[in-house]
Coordinates of C-alpha atoms in Angstrom, one line a residue:
D1 CA -1.9 -65.8 -2.7
F2 CA 1.1 -68.0 -3.6
L3 CA 3.4 -65.9 -1.3
A4 CA 1.0 -65.8 1.6
D5 CA 0.6 -69.6 1.4
N6 CA 4.3 -70.3 1.2
L7 CA 5.4 -70.9 4.8
L8 CA 9.0 -71.9 3.9
L9 CA 10.0 -68.7 2.2
L10 CA 13.2 -67.6 3.9
G11 CA 14.3 -64.8 1.5
I12 CA 13.4 -63.3 -1.8
T13 CA 15.0 -61.2 -4.5
L14 CA 12.7 -58.6 -5.9
P15 CA 13.1 -57.3 -9.4
E16 CA 14.8 -53.9 -9.9
S17 CA 11.8 -52.7 -12.0
L18 CA 9.4 -52.4 -9.0
E19 CA 8.0 -49.1 -8.0
M20 CA 5.6 -50.2 -5.4
I21 CA 5.0 -53.3 -3.3
H22 CA 1.3 -53.7 -3.2
E23 CA -1.0 -54.3 -0.2
S24 CA -0.6 -57.6 1.7
A25 CA 2.1 -58.9 -0.8
F26 CA 4.0 -60.8 1.9
V27 CA 1.3 -60.9 4.7
G28 CA 1.6 -64.1 6.7
C29 CA 4.9 -65.2 5.3
S30 CA 5.9 -66.3 8.7
S31 CA 9.3 -67.9 7.8
L32 CA 10.6 -64.9 5.8
K33 CA 13.8 -63.8 7.6
S34 CA 15.3 -61.1 5.3
I35 CA 14.3 -58.8 2.5
T36 CA 16.0 -56.0 0.5
V37 CA 13.5 -53.7 -1.1
P38 CA 15.0 -52.6 -4.5
E39 CA 15.9 -49.0 -5.4
G40 CA 13.0 -47.5 -7.3
V41 CA 10.3 -48.6 -4.9
T42 CA 8.6 -45.4 -3.6
T43 CA 5.8 -47.0 -1.5
L44 CA 5.4 -49.9 0.8
C45 CA 1.6 -50.4 0.8
A46 CA -0.5 -51.4 3.7
Y47 CA 0.1 -54.8 5.4
V48 CA 3.0 -55.6 3.0
F49 CA 5.0 -57.6 5.6
S50 CA 2.4 -57.8 8.3
G51 CA 2.6 -61.0 10.3
A52 CA 6.0 -61.9 9.0
N53 CA 7.0 -62.7 12.5
Y54 CA 10.4 -64.2 11.7
L55 CA 11.5 -61.2 9.7
E56 CA 14.8 -60.0 11.2
E57 CA 16.2 -57.7 8.5
V58 CA 14.5 -55.2 6.2
I59 CA 16.7 -53.0 4.0
L60 CA 14.8 -50.1 2.5
P61 CA 15.9 -48.1 -0.6
E62 CA 16.7 -44.4 -0.8
S63 CA 13.8 -44.0 -3.2
L64 CA 11.2 -44.9 -0.6
K65 CA 8.8 -42.1 0.4
T66 CA 6.0 -43.8 2.3
I67 CA 5.8 -46.7 4.7
G68 CA 2.1 -47.8 4.5
G69 CA -0.3 -48.6 7.3
S70 CA 0.6 -51.8 9.2
A71 CA 3.3 -52.5 6.7
L72 CA 5.5 -54.2 9.2
A73 CA 3.0 -54.8 12.0
G74 CA 3.7 -57.8 14.1
C75 CA 7.3 -58.3 13.0
V76 CA 8.4 -59.2 16.5
R77 CA 12.0 -60.2 15.6
L78 CA 12.8 -57.0 13.9
K79 CA 15.3 -55.3 16.2
S80 CA 16.2 -52.2 14.2
I81 CA 15.5 -50.6 10.9
E82 CA 17.1 -47.7 9.0
I83 CA 14.5 -45.4 7.6
P84 CA 15.9 -43.8 4.4
D85 CA 16.4 -40.0 4.2
S86 CA 13.7 -39.9 1.5
V87 CA 10.8 -41.1 3.7
T88 CA 8.3 -38.3 4.6
E89 CA 5.5 -40.4 6.2
I90 CA 5.1 -43.4 8.4
R91 CA 1.5 -44.3 8.2
S92 CA -0.9 -45.7 10.9
G93 CA 0.2 -48.9 12.6
A94 CA 3.3 -49.3 10.4
F95 CA 5.3 -50.9 13.2
N96 CA 2.4 -51.9 15.5
G97 CA 3.4 -54.7 17.8
C98 CA 7.1 -54.8 16.8
T99 CA 8.1 -55.7 20.3
G100 CA 11.7 -56.6 19.4
L101 CA 12.3 -53.1 17.9
T102 CA 14.9 -51.5 20.2
S103 CA 16.1 -48.6 18.0
I104 CA 14.9 -46.6 15.1
D105 CA 16.6 -43.6 13.4
F106 CA 14.1 -41.1 12.0
P107 CA 15.3 -39.3 8.9
A108 CA 15.4 -35.5 8.5
S109 CA 12.8 -35.8 5.7
L110 CA 10.1 -37.3 8.0
T111 CA 7.1 -35.0 8.6
V112 CA 4.3 -37.3 9.8
I113 CA 4.0 -40.4 12.0
G114 CA 0.5 -41.8 11.8
S115 CA -1.8 -43.1 14.5
R116 CA -0.6 -46.2 16.4
A117 CA 2.5 -46.4 14.2
F118 CA 4.6 -47.8 17.0
Y119 CA 1.8 -49.0 19.2
G120 CA 3.1 -51.6 21.7
C121 CA 6.7 -51.4 20.6
T122 CA 7.8 -52.3 24.1
G123 CA 11.5 -52.7 23.2
L124 CA 12.0 -49.0 22.3
T125 CA 13.9 -47.2 25.0
S126 CA 14.5 -43.6 23.8
M127 CA 13.9 -41.5 20.7
S128 CA 14.4 -38.1 19.3
F129 CA 12.7 -36.7 16.3
P130 CA 14.2 -34.6 13.5
E131 CA 13.5 -30.9 13.2
G132 CA 10.9 -30.7 10.5
I133 CA 8.5 -33.3 11.8
T134 CA 5.1 -31.7 12.3
K135 CA 2.6 -34.4 13.3
L136 CA 2.5 -37.3 15.7
D137 CA -0.9 -38.7 15.4
Y138 CA -3.0 -40.3 18.2
E139 CA -1.6 -43.2 20.1
A140 CA 1.5 -43.3 17.9
F141 CA 3.6 -44.6 20.8
Y142 CA 0.9 -46.1 23.0
G143 CA 2.1 -48.9 25.3
C144 CA 5.8 -48.4 24.5
T145 CA 6.7 -49.4 28.1
G146 CA 10.5 -49.4 27.4
L147 CA 10.6 -45.7 26.5
T148 CA 12.4 -43.7 29.1
E149 CA 13.1 -40.4 27.3
V150 CA 11.6 -38.5 24.4
Q151 CA 12.9 -35.3 22.7
L152 CA 10.4 -33.4 20.6
P153 CA 11.5 -30.7 18.1
D154 CA 10.3 -27.1 17.8
S155 CA 8.7 -27.9 14.4
M156 CA 5.9 -29.9 16.1
T157 CA 2.4 -28.5 15.3
Y158 CA 0.2 -31.5 16.0
F159 CA 0.2 -33.9 19.0
G160 CA -2.4 -36.6 18.8
Y161 CA -4.3 -37.7 21.9
N162 CA -2.9 -40.5 24.1
L163 CA 0.4 -40.1 22.3
F164 CA 2.4 -41.7 25.1
Q165 CA -0.4 -43.4 27.0
N166 CA 0.7 -46.5 29.0
C167 CA 4.4 -45.7 28.5
T168 CA 5.0 -46.7 32.1
G169 CA 8.8 -46.3 31.9
L170 CA 8.8 -42.8 30.5
Q171 CA 10.8 -40.5 32.8
S172 CA 11.1 -37.4 30.6
I173 CA 9.6 -35.7 27.6
N174 CA 11.3 -32.6 26.3
Y175 CA 8.6 -30.5 24.6
P176 CA 9.1 -27.5 22.3
A177 CA 9.5 -24.3 24.2
D178 CA 6.6 -22.5 22.6
L179 CA 4.1 -25.4 22.8

C-alpha cells in the first residue's frame, strides 16, 4: 500500500534477491518514470505497473519468463520495450492501452500472446512474430489503428477471434501458407 500511495516515486532500485514482483506492487504509482527489474526475477505478476502512466523506461532481465496479465496496462508514455529472449508468454492485457508504444521486438522464445495483450496500442505500426509462436489469443491486437503490416509465422496453430478487429490502418497480413 505504501508504494501505491506514494505519488512522488520517480525511480526505485529493487533488491537483487527478488524472484517475482507480486501482483499490483506498483499499481497507481503515477509518477514512476523508470524501473530496472533485477536479474533473477522470472515473473512480473498481474497489474504490477498498471496505471503507472508516466513510466517511460522498463528494463527487463534475461531471467524473465512471463509478463503477467495487465502488467503494464495503461503505461501511455512507454514508447518501446525490449522483451528478453527468455520470455515465453505475454499474458492477457499485458500492454493494454499503451498508446505510446511504437515498437516491440518479440523474442524467439515467445510462444503465446494472451487475449487483449496489446488492445488499443494505437502507436504500433508494424510487427512480425518469431518462428515458434503458436498462439495469438482473442482480441490481442484489437484497436491497434496504427498497424499497417503484420507478418505471421508458419508455426501458428491458434488464432483468436477478433485478433485484428478495428485495426483500421492495416493494409496487409501475411498468413502462413498452410493455414
